PDB file of C-alpha atoms in Angstrom:
ATOM      1  CA  MET A  19     115.259 -64.696 115.468  1.00 28.00           C
ATOM      2  CA  ARG A  20     114.917 -66.507 118.457  1.00 31.00           C
ATOM      3  CA  SER A  21     112.167 -63.363 119.637  1.00 34.00           C
ATOM      4  CA  ARG A  22     110.606 -63.701 116.215  1.00 34.00           C
ATOM      5  CA  LEU A  23     109.898 -67.054 117.340  1.00 34.00           C
ATOM      6  CA  VAL A  24     108.195 -66.238 120.022  1.00 36.00           C
ATOM      7  CA  SER A  25     105.798 -63.754 119.064  1.00 39.00           C
ATOM      8  CA  VAL A  26     104.797 -66.295 115.701  1.00 37.00           C
ATOM      9  CA  LEU A  27     104.370 -68.213 118.181  1.00 36.00           C
ATOM     10  CA  VAL A  28     101.961 -66.877 120.369  1.00 39.00           C
ATOM     11  CA  VAL A  29      99.828 -64.784 117.102  1.00 39.00           C
ATOM     12  CA  PHE A  30      99.496 -68.759 116.435  1.00 37.00           C
ATOM     13  CA  VAL A  31      97.486 -69.605 119.467  1.00 39.00           C
ATOM     14  CA  ILE A  32      95.687 -66.266 119.524  1.00 38.00           C
ATOM     15  CA  VAL A  33      94.274 -67.538 115.819  1.00 36.00           C
ATOM     16  CA  LEU A  34      94.020 -71.338 116.967  1.00 40.00           C
ATOM     17  CA  SER A  35      92.005 -70.063 119.751  1.00 43.00           C
ATOM     18  CA  VAL A  36      89.920 -67.513 117.649  1.00 40.00           C
ATOM     19  CA  GLY A  37      89.585 -69.385 114.790  1.00 46.00           C
ATOM     20  CA  ASP A  38      88.358 -67.388 111.560  1.00 45.00           C
ATOM     21  CA  VAL A  39      86.702 -64.041 112.248  1.00 41.00           C
ATOM     22  CA  GLU A  40      84.787 -61.946 108.945  1.00 42.00           C
ATOM     23  CA  VAL A  41      82.934 -59.096 110.034  1.00 42.00           C
ATOM     24  CA  SER A  42      80.960 -56.258 108.446  1.00 44.00           C
ATOM     25  CA  GLY A  43      82.541 -52.575 107.168  1.00 53.00           C
ATOM     26  CA  ALA A  44      85.853 -52.249 108.030  1.00 55.00           C
ATOM     27  CA  CYS A  45      88.106 -55.775 107.738  1.00 59.00           C
ATOM     28  CA  PRO A  46      90.323 -55.874 110.618  1.00 58.00           C
ATOM     29  CA  SER A  47      93.677 -54.044 109.869  1.00 51.00           C
ATOM     30  CA  ALA A  48      95.430 -58.020 110.283  1.00 55.00           C
ATOM     31  CA  ASP A  49      93.391 -59.188 107.209  1.00 60.00           C
ATOM     32  CA  ILE A  50      96.431 -59.200 105.161  1.00 53.00           C
ATOM     33  CA  SER A  51      95.204 -61.757 102.560  1.00 52.00           C
ATOM     34  CA  GLY A  52      92.686 -59.359 102.133  1.00 59.00           C
ATOM     35  CA  ASP A  53      89.266 -61.670 102.206  1.00 64.00           C
ATOM     36  CA  CYS A  54      87.877 -59.605 104.958  1.00 66.00           C
ATOM     37  CA  ARG A  55      89.104 -62.513 107.570  1.00 66.00           C
ATOM     38  CA  VAL A  56      91.454 -63.067 109.900  1.00 66.00           C
ATOM     39  CA  ASP A  57      92.269 -66.227 109.670  1.00 71.00           C
ATOM     40  CA  LEU A  58      95.339 -68.984 108.865  1.00 65.00           C
ATOM     41  CA  GLU A  59      96.418 -67.244 105.967  1.00 61.00           C
ATOM     42  CA  ASP A  60      97.162 -63.956 107.514  1.00 58.00           C
ATOM     43  CA  PHE A  61      99.265 -65.519 110.536  1.00 52.00           C
ATOM     44  CA  ALA A  62     101.135 -67.902 107.917  1.00 53.00           C
ATOM     45  CA  ILE A  63     101.894 -64.605 105.560  1.00 50.00           C
ATOM     46  CA  MET A  64     102.325 -62.764 108.987  1.00 47.00           C
ATOM     47  CA  ALA A  65     105.399 -65.174 109.752  1.00 48.00           C
ATOM     48  CA  SER A  66     106.285 -65.753 106.580  1.00 45.00           C
ATOM     49  CA  GLN A  67     106.995 -61.615 107.408  1.00 43.00           C
ATOM     50  CA  TRP A  68     108.589 -61.819 110.482  1.00 39.00           C
ATOM     51  CA  LEU A  69     110.759 -64.351 109.768  1.00 38.00           C
ATOM     52  CA  MET A  70     112.807 -62.532 107.119  1.00 40.00           C
ATOM     53  CA  GLU A  71     115.950 -61.961 107.237  1.00 37.00           C
ATOM     54  CA  GLY A  72     116.080 -59.241 105.578  1.00 45.00           C
ATOM     55  CA  THR A  73     113.066 -57.018 104.734  1.00 50.00           C
ATOM     56  CA  PRO A  74     112.231 -54.119 101.233  1.00 64.00           C
ATOM     57  CA  GLU A  75     113.463 -50.744 100.988  1.00 67.00           C
ATOM     58  CA  ASP A  76     111.703 -48.474 102.411  1.00 72.00           C
ATOM     59  CA  PRO A  77     110.046 -45.949  99.853  1.00 81.00           C
ATOM     60  CA  ALA A  78     111.095 -42.630 101.907  1.00 89.00           C
ATOM     61  CA  MET A  79     107.600 -42.205 103.363  1.00 96.00           C
ATOM     62  CA  VAL A  80     107.305 -38.975 105.552  1.00 98.00           C
ATOM     63  CA  TRP A  81     104.942 -40.058 108.456  1.00 98.00           C
ATOM     64  CA  VAL A  82     102.836 -38.528 111.345  1.00 98.00           C
ATOM     65  CA  SER A  83     101.901 -40.044 114.714  1.00 98.00           C
ATOM     66  CA  ILE A  84      98.867 -39.500 115.310  1.00 98.00           C
ATOM     67  CA  ASN A  85      96.791 -40.208 118.539  1.00 96.00           C
ATOM     68  CA  ASP A  86      92.897 -39.174 117.259  1.00 96.00           C
ATOM     69  CA  PRO A  87      89.884 -41.238 119.936  1.00 95.00           C
ATOM     70  CA  GLY A  88      87.606 -41.442 116.306  1.00 91.00           C
ATOM     71  CA  VAL A  89      84.885 -39.680 114.788  1.00 93.00           C
ATOM     72  CA  ASP A  90      81.993 -38.431 116.501  1.00 87.00           C
ATOM     73  CA  GLU A  91      79.249 -38.750 113.915  1.00 87.00           C
ATOM     74  CA  ASP A  92      76.001 -38.065 116.435  1.00 81.00           C
ATOM     75  CA  GLY A  93      77.860 -34.546 117.419  1.00 81.00           C
ATOM     76  CA  ASP A  94      77.371 -36.330 121.664  1.00 83.00           C
ATOM     77  CA  GLY A  95      80.788 -36.043 122.227  1.00 84.00           C
ATOM     78  CA  THR A  96      81.436 -39.895 121.777  1.00 86.00           C
ATOM     79  CA  PRO A  97      83.751 -42.273 119.255  1.00 87.00           C
ATOM     80  CA  ASP A  98      80.723 -43.245 117.137  1.00 86.00           C
ATOM     81  CA  HIS A  99      83.303 -45.005 115.413  1.00 92.00           C
ATOM     82  CA  GLU A 100      87.221 -46.746 115.680  1.00 93.00           C
ATOM     83  CA  ALA A 101      90.036 -44.033 116.940  1.00 95.00           C
ATOM     84  CA  PHE A 102      93.310 -43.889 114.876  1.00 97.00           C
ATOM     85  CA  ASN A 103      96.984 -44.488 116.966  1.00 97.00           C
ATOM     86  CA  GLY A 104      99.521 -44.492 114.825  1.00 98.00           C
ATOM     87  CA  GLU A 105     101.233 -43.304 112.403  1.00 98.00           C
ATOM     88  CA  MET A 106      99.957 -41.992 108.880  1.00 98.00           C
ATOM     89  CA  SER A 107     101.943 -41.063 105.588  1.00 98.00           C
ATOM     90  CA  LYS A 108     101.475 -36.611 105.568  1.00 98.00           C
ATOM     91  CA  TYR A 109     101.484 -37.380 101.571  1.00 98.00           C
ATOM     92  CA  GLU A 110      99.454 -39.005  99.079  1.00 98.00           C
ATOM     93  CA  THR A 111     101.899 -41.760  98.041  1.00 98.00           C
ATOM     94  CA  THR A 112     103.746 -40.099  95.412  1.00 98.00           C
ATOM     95  CA  ASN A 113     104.439 -41.660  91.776  1.00 98.00           C
ATOM     96  CA  ALA A 114     108.527 -42.013  92.659  1.00 98.00           C
ATOM     97  CA  GLN A 115     107.508 -44.422  94.884  1.00 98.00           C
ATOM     98  CA  TYR A 116     104.959 -46.565  93.579  1.00 98.00           C
ATOM     99  CA  CYS A 117     107.291 -47.215  90.571  1.00 98.00           C
ATOM    100  CA  ALA A 118     110.082 -48.243  92.956  1.00 98.00           C
ATOM    101  CA  PHE A 119     107.862 -50.736  94.727  1.00 98.00           C
ATOM    102  CA  LEU A 120     106.702 -52.123  91.076  1.00 98.00           C
ATOM    103  CA  ASN A 121     110.838 -52.426  90.060  1.00 98.00           C
ATOM    104  CA  ALA A 122     111.227 -53.820  92.604  1.00 97.00           C
ATOM    105  CA  ALA A 123     108.051 -55.989  92.751  1.00 97.00           C
ATOM    106  CA  PHE A 124     109.308 -57.080  88.916  1.00 98.00           C
ATOM    107  CA  ALA A 125     112.554 -58.100  90.008  1.00 97.00           C
ATOM    108  CA  SER A 126     110.955 -60.436  92.477  1.00 96.00           C
ATOM    109  CA  GLY A 127     108.152 -62.166  90.574  1.00 97.00           C
ATOM    110  CA  ASP A 128     105.512 -60.279  92.249  1.00 97.00           C
ATOM    111  CA  ILE A 129     104.176 -58.721  89.730  1.00 98.00           C
ATOM    112  CA  THR A 130     103.442 -59.042  85.733  1.00 98.00           C
ATOM    113  CA  VAL A 131     103.177 -57.058  82.480  1.00 98.00           C
ATOM    114  CA  SER A 132     100.721 -57.309  79.524  1.00 97.00           C
ATOM    115  CA  SER A 133      99.488 -55.214  77.027  1.00 95.00           C
ATOM    116  CA  ASP A 134     101.231 -51.958  79.043  1.00 95.00           C
ATOM    117  CA  ARG A 135      99.053 -53.607  82.950  1.00 98.00           C
ATOM    118  CA  VAL A 136      99.960 -55.050  85.932  1.00 98.00           C
ATOM    119  CA  TYR A 137      99.237 -57.780  87.654  1.00 98.00           C
ATOM    120  CA  GLY A 138      99.652 -59.563  90.890  1.00 98.00           C
ATOM    121  CA  ALA A 139     101.944 -63.107  90.757  1.00 97.00           C
ATOM    122  CA  ASN A 140     103.420 -64.899  93.022  1.00 93.00           C
ATOM    123  CA  GLY A 141     106.993 -63.985  93.619  1.00 94.00           C
ATOM    124  CA  SER A 142     109.206 -64.573  96.241  1.00 93.00           C
ATOM    125  CA  ASN A 143     108.121 -61.332  98.510  1.00 87.00           C
ATOM    126  CA  GLY A 144     106.800 -62.324 101.898  1.00 78.00           C
ATOM    127  CA  GLY A 145     103.702 -59.232 101.275  1.00 80.00           C
ATOM    128  CA  ALA A 146     100.483 -61.194 100.593  1.00 83.00           C
ATOM    129  CA  ASP A 147     100.147 -61.508  96.667  1.00 90.00           C
ATOM    130  CA  PHE A 148      96.780 -60.923  94.551  1.00 96.00           C
ATOM    131  CA  VAL A 149      97.879 -62.790  91.612  1.00 97.00           C
ATOM    132  CA  GLY A 150      96.449 -62.317  88.328  1.00 97.00           C
ATOM    133  CA  GLN A 151      94.597 -58.641  90.240  1.00 98.00           C
ATOM    134  CA  VAL A 152      94.845 -55.527  87.364  1.00 98.00           C
ATOM    135  CA  TYR A 153      97.134 -53.617  89.747  1.00 98.00           C
ATOM    136  CA  PHE A 154      98.027 -50.823  87.470  1.00 98.00           C
ATOM    137  CA  ASP A 155      97.785 -49.097  84.578  1.00 98.00           C
ATOM    138  CA  THR A 156     100.431 -47.582  82.555  1.00 96.00           C
ATOM    139  CA  PRO A 157      99.667 -47.478  78.365  1.00 92.00           C
ATOM    140  CA  ASN A 158     102.192 -45.222  76.566  1.00 87.00           C
ATOM    141  CA  TYR A 159      99.723 -43.954  74.258  1.00 89.00           C
ATOM    142  CA  THR A 160      97.738 -41.669  76.868  1.00 91.00           C
ATOM    143  CA  THR A 161      98.861 -39.424  79.681  1.00 91.00           C
ATOM    144  CA  TYR A 162      96.416 -41.318  82.734  1.00 96.00           C
ATOM    145  CA  SER A 163      98.872 -42.506  83.846  1.00 96.00           C
ATOM    146  CA  GLN A 164     102.158 -40.724  84.924  1.00 97.00           C
ATOM    147  CA  ILE A 165     104.426 -44.283  85.421  1.00 98.00           C
ATOM    148  CA  THR A 166     105.178 -45.836  82.163  1.00 97.00           C
ATOM    149  CA  TRP A 167     106.619 -48.988  81.069  1.00 97.00           C
ATOM    150  CA  ASN A 168     109.768 -49.735  78.456  1.00 96.00           C
ATOM    151  CA  GLY A 169     109.525 -53.605  77.978  1.00 96.00           C
ATOM    152  CA  THR A 170     112.223 -54.133  81.233  1.00 96.00           C
ATOM    153  CA  SER A 171     111.259 -51.289  83.969  1.00 98.00           C
ATOM    154  CA  PHE A 172     109.043 -48.908  85.300  1.00 98.00           C
ATOM    155  CA  SER A 173     109.883 -44.646  84.900  1.00 98.00           C
ATOM    156  CA  VAL A 174     108.016 -42.032  84.908  1.00 98.00           C
ATOM    157  CA  ARG A 175     107.173 -39.491  82.625  1.00 97.00           C
ATOM    158  CA  SER A 176     107.788 -35.653  82.276  1.00 97.00           C
ATOM    159  CA  ARG A 177     104.956 -33.570  80.900  1.00 97.00           C
ATOM    160  CA  ASP A 178     105.185 -30.044  80.010  1.00 97.00           C
ATOM    161  CA  GLY A 179     108.420 -29.663  81.909  1.00 97.00           C
ATOM    162  CA  TYR A 180     106.836 -30.970  84.981  1.00 98.00           C
ATOM    163  CA  ASP A 181     108.507 -33.552  86.099  1.00 98.00           C
ATOM    164  CA  MET A 182     105.599 -36.261  87.796  1.00 98.00           C
ATOM    165  CA  SER A 183     107.302 -37.410  90.268  1.00 98.00           C
ATOM    166  CA  ASN A 184     106.130 -35.982  93.233  1.00 98.00           C
ATOM    167  CA  HIS A 185     102.628 -36.035  92.392  1.00 98.00           C
ATOM    168  CA  PRO A 186     100.473 -38.465  93.343  1.00 98.00           C
ATOM    169  CA  VAL A 187     100.342 -42.268  92.113  1.00 98.00           C
ATOM    170  CA  VAL A 188      96.711 -42.820  89.654  1.00 98.00           C
ATOM    171  CA  GLU A 189      95.483 -45.623  87.651  1.00 98.00           C
ATOM    172  CA  VAL A 190      96.490 -48.253  90.629  1.00 98.00           C
ATOM    173  CA  SER A 191      93.931 -50.572  92.020  1.00 98.00           C
ATOM    174  CA  TRP A 192      92.985 -51.088  95.365  1.00 98.00           C
ATOM    175  CA  TYR A 193      94.970 -54.084  95.236  1.00 98.00           C
ATOM    176  CA  GLY A 194      97.850 -52.347  92.949  1.00 98.00           C
ATOM    177  CA  ALA A 195      97.400 -50.373  96.562  1.00 98.00           C
ATOM    178  CA  THR A 196      97.160 -53.321  98.991  1.00 98.00           C
ATOM    179  CA  ALA A 197      99.814 -54.906  97.758  1.00 97.00           C
ATOM    180  CA  PHE A 198     102.285 -51.585  97.957  1.00 97.00           C
ATOM    181  CA  CYS A 199     101.403 -51.460 101.647  1.00 97.00           C
ATOM    182  CA  ASN A 200     101.985 -55.383 102.250  1.00 96.00           C
ATOM    183  CA  TYR A 201     105.293 -55.059 100.412  1.00 96.00           C
ATOM    184  CA  TYR A 202     106.170 -52.501 102.522  1.00 96.00           C
ATOM    185  CA  GLY A 203     104.973 -54.042 105.523  1.00 96.00           C
ATOM    186  CA  TYR A 204     102.097 -51.104 106.156  1.00 97.00           C
ATOM    187  CA  ARG A 205      98.837 -50.903 105.590  1.00 98.00           C
ATOM    188  CA  LEU A 206      95.092 -48.618 104.038  1.00 98.00           C
ATOM    189  CA  PRO A 207      93.448 -46.972 106.771  1.00 98.00           C
ATOM    190  CA  THR A 208      90.006 -48.120 107.567  1.00 98.00           C
ATOM    191  CA  GLU A 209      87.823 -44.926 105.988  1.00 97.00           C
ATOM    192  CA  TRP A 210      86.352 -44.314 109.631  1.00 97.00           C
ATOM    193  CA  GLU A 211      90.469 -44.076 110.500  1.00 98.00           C
ATOM    194  CA  TRP A 212      90.338 -42.034 107.827  1.00 98.00           C
ATOM    195  CA  GLN A 213      88.059 -39.862 108.852  1.00 98.00           C
ATOM    196  CA  ALA A 214      89.364 -39.244 112.334  1.00 97.00           C
ATOM    197  CA  VAL A 215      93.028 -38.155 110.883  1.00 98.00           C
ATOM    198  CA  ALA A 216      91.204 -35.374 108.100  1.00 98.00           C
ATOM    199  CA  ASP A 217      88.138 -34.500 110.585  1.00 97.00           C
ATOM    200  CA  TYR A 218      91.246 -32.920 112.996  1.00 97.00           C
ATOM    201  CA  ASN A 219      89.735 -32.246 116.707  1.00 94.00           C
ATOM    202  CA  GLY A 220      85.751 -33.409 115.099  1.00 95.00           C
ATOM    203  CA  THR A 221      85.700 -29.396 113.342  1.00 95.00           C
ATOM    204  CA  PHE A 222      87.049 -29.901 109.532  1.00 98.00           C
ATOM    205  CA  THR A 223      84.508 -29.610 107.027  1.00 98.00           C
ATOM    206  CA  TYR A 224      86.512 -30.391 104.651  1.00 98.00           C
ATOM    207  CA  GLY A 225      91.230 -31.541 105.395  1.00 98.00           C
ATOM    208  CA  CYS A 226      91.933 -28.403 105.047  1.00 98.00           C
ATOM    209  CA  GLY A 227      89.363 -27.224 107.676  1.00 98.00           C
ATOM    210  CA  THR A 228      86.112 -25.120 108.040  1.00 98.00           C
ATOM    211  CA  THR A 229      86.348 -24.253 104.371  1.00 98.00           C
ATOM    212  CA  ILE A 230      87.593 -24.785 100.980  1.00 98.00           C
ATOM    213  CA  ASN A 231      88.809 -22.989  98.007  1.00 98.00           C
ATOM    214  CA  GLN A 232      91.296 -23.417  95.623  1.00 98.00           C
ATOM    215  CA  SER A 233      93.708 -21.778  97.016  1.00 98.00           C
ATOM    216  CA  LYS A 234      93.699 -24.955  99.977  1.00 98.00           C
ATOM    217  CA  ALA A 235      92.954 -27.795  97.080  1.00 98.00           C
ATOM    218  CA  ASN A 236      93.448 -29.329  94.024  1.00 98.00           C
ATOM    219  CA  TYR A 237      89.150 -29.773  93.426  1.00 98.00           C
ATOM    220  CA  TYR A 238      87.054 -28.546  90.246  1.00 98.00           C
ATOM    221  CA  ASP A 239      85.650 -25.339  91.228  1.00 98.00           C
ATOM    222  CA  ASN A 240      83.616 -23.591  88.191  1.00 98.00           C
ATOM    223  CA  SER A 241      86.924 -24.397  86.946  1.00 98.00           C
ATOM    224  CA  TYR A 242      89.546 -26.976  87.429  1.00 98.00           C
ATOM    225  CA  ALA A 243      92.000 -25.934  89.339  1.00 98.00           C
ATOM    226  CA  ASN A 244      94.997 -27.020  87.866  1.00 98.00           C
ATOM    227  CA  PRO A 245      97.273 -25.284  89.507  1.00 98.00           C
ATOM    228  CA  LEU A 246     100.447 -26.232  87.401  1.00 98.00           C
ATOM    229  CA  GLY A 247      98.369 -25.624  84.292  1.00 98.00           C
ATOM    230  CA  LEU A 248      98.772 -28.814  82.512  1.00 98.00           C
ATOM    231  CA  SER A 249      97.498 -30.183  79.007  1.00 97.00           C
ATOM    232  CA  SER A 250      96.262 -32.692  79.373  1.00 97.00           C
ATOM    233  CA  TRP A 251      94.161 -34.648  82.779  1.00 97.00           C
ATOM    234  CA  PRO A 252      95.127 -35.824  84.506  1.00 98.00           C
ATOM    235  CA  TYR A 253      95.785 -31.959  86.625  1.00 98.00           C
ATOM    236  CA  THR A 254      97.753 -33.766  89.754  1.00 98.00           C
ATOM    237  CA  SER A 255      99.756 -30.736  91.660  1.00 98.00           C
ATOM    238  CA  PRO A 256     102.684 -31.931  93.556  1.00 98.00           C
ATOM    239  CA  VAL A 257     101.494 -33.679  97.038  1.00 98.00           C
ATOM    240  CA  ASN A 258     104.002 -30.542  99.088  1.00 98.00           C
ATOM    241  CA  HIS A 259     101.664 -28.001  96.705  1.00 98.00           C
ATOM    242  CA  TYR A 260      98.929 -27.002  98.784  1.00 98.00           C
ATOM    243  CA  SER A 261      99.538 -26.420 103.144  1.00 98.00           C
ATOM    244  CA  SER A 262      99.347 -28.659 105.585  1.00 98.00           C
ATOM    245  CA  TYR A 263      96.923 -28.808 107.541  1.00 98.00           C
ATOM    246  CA  GLY A 264      95.209 -31.015 110.780  1.00 98.00           C
ATOM    247  CA  TYR A 265      97.504 -32.860 112.345  1.00 98.00           C
ATOM    248  CA  GLY A 266     100.016 -31.650 109.701  1.00 98.00           C
ATOM    249  CA  MET A 267      97.824 -33.527 106.770  1.00 98.00           C
ATOM    250  CA  ASN A 268      98.591 -32.725 103.132  1.00 98.00           C
ATOM    251  CA  ASP A 269      96.176 -33.661 100.286  1.00 98.00           C
ATOM    252  CA  MET A 270      93.217 -34.814 102.823  1.00 98.00           C
ATOM    253  CA  ALA A 271      91.185 -32.507 100.092  1.00 98.00           C
ATOM    254  CA  GLY A 272      90.734 -33.179  96.779  1.00 98.00           C
ATOM    255  CA  ASN A 273      94.331 -34.030  94.162  1.00 98.00           C
ATOM    256  CA  ALA A 274      93.462 -37.772  94.524  1.00 98.00           C
ATOM    257  CA  TRP A 275      90.829 -40.587  95.769  1.00 99.00           C
ATOM    258  CA  GLU A 276      91.860 -42.823  98.545  1.00 99.00           C
ATOM    259  CA  TRP A 277      91.116 -46.469  98.818  1.00 98.00           C
ATOM    260  CA  THR A 278      91.026 -47.642 102.285  1.00 98.00           C
ATOM    261  CA  SER A 279      90.029 -51.033 103.409  1.00 98.00           C
ATOM    262  CA  THR A 280      86.541 -50.481 104.012  1.00 97.00           C
ATOM    263  CA  VAL A 281      83.743 -52.909 102.129  1.00 96.00           C
ATOM    264  CA  ASP A 282      81.259 -50.981 100.931  1.00 92.00           C
ATOM    265  CA  SER A 283      78.914 -52.053 103.294  1.00 83.00           C
ATOM    266  CA  SER A 284      75.751 -51.791 100.213  1.00 84.00           C
ATOM    267  CA  TYR A 285      77.724 -54.070  97.844  1.00 81.00           C
ATOM    268  CA  ARG A 286      79.838 -55.745  99.970  1.00 83.00           C
ATOM    269  CA  VAL A 287      82.408 -56.014  97.767  1.00 91.00           C
ATOM    270  CA  TYR A 288      83.009 -52.352  96.923  1.00 97.00           C
ATOM    271  CA  ARG A 289      86.006 -50.108  98.855  1.00 98.00           C
ATOM    272  CA  VAL A 290      84.674 -46.917 100.166  1.00 98.00           C
ATOM    273  CA  LEU A 291      87.278 -44.159  98.894  1.00 98.00           C
ATOM    274  CA  ARG A 292      87.973 -40.453 100.848  1.00 98.00           C
ATOM    275  CA  GLY A 293      88.920 -37.206 100.438  1.00 98.00           C
ATOM    276  CA  GLY A 294      88.241 -36.342  96.828  1.00 98.00           C
ATOM    277  CA  GLY A 295      89.966 -35.466  93.946  1.00 98.00           C
ATOM    278  CA  TRP A 296      91.409 -33.033  90.757  1.00 98.00           C
ATOM    279  CA  ARG A 297      87.611 -33.076  89.424  1.00 98.00           C
ATOM    280  CA  SER A 298      85.826 -33.181  92.232  1.00 98.00           C
ATOM    281  CA  LEU A 299      83.348 -31.214  93.160  1.00 98.00           C
ATOM    282  CA  ASP A 300      83.133 -29.374  96.760  1.00 98.00           C
ATOM    283  CA  TYR A 301      81.478 -31.377  98.554  1.00 98.00           C
ATOM    284  CA  GLY A 302      83.296 -34.694  97.551  1.00 98.00           C
ATOM    285  CA  CYS A 303      85.984 -32.907  99.327  1.00 98.00           C
ATOM    286  CA  ALA A 304      84.001 -32.686 102.468  1.00 98.00           C
ATOM    287  CA  VAL A 305      85.763 -34.679 104.797  1.00 98.00           C
ATOM    288  CA  SER A 306      81.909 -36.952 105.813  1.00 97.00           C
ATOM    289  CA  TYR A 307      81.612 -37.555 101.705  1.00 98.00           C
ATOM    290  CA  ARG A 308      81.748 -41.625 100.882  1.00 97.00           C
ATOM    291  CA  ASN A 309      82.546 -42.975  97.366  1.00 97.00           C
ATOM    292  CA  TYR A 310      83.145 -46.055  96.560  1.00 96.00           C
ATOM    293  CA  SER A 311      84.956 -48.520  93.844  1.00 97.00           C
ATOM    294  CA  HIS A 312      85.162 -51.903  92.240  1.00 97.00           C
ATOM    295  CA  PRO A 313      88.573 -53.410  94.060  1.00 98.00           C
ATOM    296  CA  PRO A 314      90.507 -53.995  90.332  1.00 98.00           C
ATOM    297  CA  ASN A 315      88.989 -50.832  88.817  1.00 98.00           C
ATOM    298  CA  THR A 316      91.842 -47.772  87.854  1.00 98.00           C
ATOM    299  CA  TYR A 317      90.507 -44.098  87.703  1.00 98.00           C
ATOM    300  CA  TYR A 318      93.338 -41.156  86.839  1.00 98.00           C
ATOM    301  CA  TYR A 319      91.582 -39.506  89.542  1.00 98.00           C
ATOM    302  CA  ILE A 320      92.308 -42.409  92.424  1.00 98.00           C
ATOM    303  CA  GLY A 321      95.336 -42.756  94.608  1.00 98.00           C
ATOM    304  CA  PHE A 322      95.388 -43.971  97.813  1.00 99.00           C
ATOM    305  CA  ARG A 323      97.694 -43.366 101.011  1.00 98.00           C
ATOM    306  CA  VAL A 324      98.897 -45.617 103.828  1.00 98.00           C
ATOM    307  CA  CYS A 325      99.460 -46.454 107.642  1.00 98.00           C
ATOM    308  CA  ARG A 326     101.689 -48.552 109.662  1.00 97.00           C
TER     309      ARG A 326
END
């Protein structure tokens, strides 16, 4: 506890010395509150997390340690964007992992459910909440969501005889993805961190190498890949269905679009998506392709992966 207090005091001095910091484009990784600034509110959240006697149970992520110098966008041999030096989840966040979060967050009062829609609430967990914002959609009348709500708890559904637990979670908003990160002490990668990992040593055109086909990735090429032959959307696949590429990552091309922490520079409130999904064409799965969406939006083709 004493070492935690020392760390808190050190960060407090740093925050006071620099004041509020605001950036354009990618939000700084220390921005926990989601306002794209590093200020005393973020410090207060970090302090409460560090001083907690216990932390939520880790949802069994598979981590890959990566040290990449960053994307050389203009090809001059010098990185033009930030490096990634840390750990990134090998797989997209699964239905099982997000379902565990929803049940834990419901028990701690960090979410509420109304009309099959999950909203942020100010509960007892130390991670930052987005009170009143949409986190997740879980309607029982459609298969779009792979997680159902029975009025007291969440569970992963089965479809066509397949357990959806190991498929990527979809129908999750940027707020819901970021709240998951905050709950467990993770974060979303910036778009350039994501691309640095996806393009491996700079030679990859897609997250699965220099070429793409439906034996390597779950995407649309004249028809849906739909490797399990599911009878309805979403045509996701298990996160370990395809081979690993580059640094040992899976589904950096296709399966589900992935939220990043980056604010789109053109629209300012939108967040950047990367990687393409099960209904994307090949160009949408390219490592350099950028998509974006409004933070509260939930779709049956958008998920996320985490880093730390």
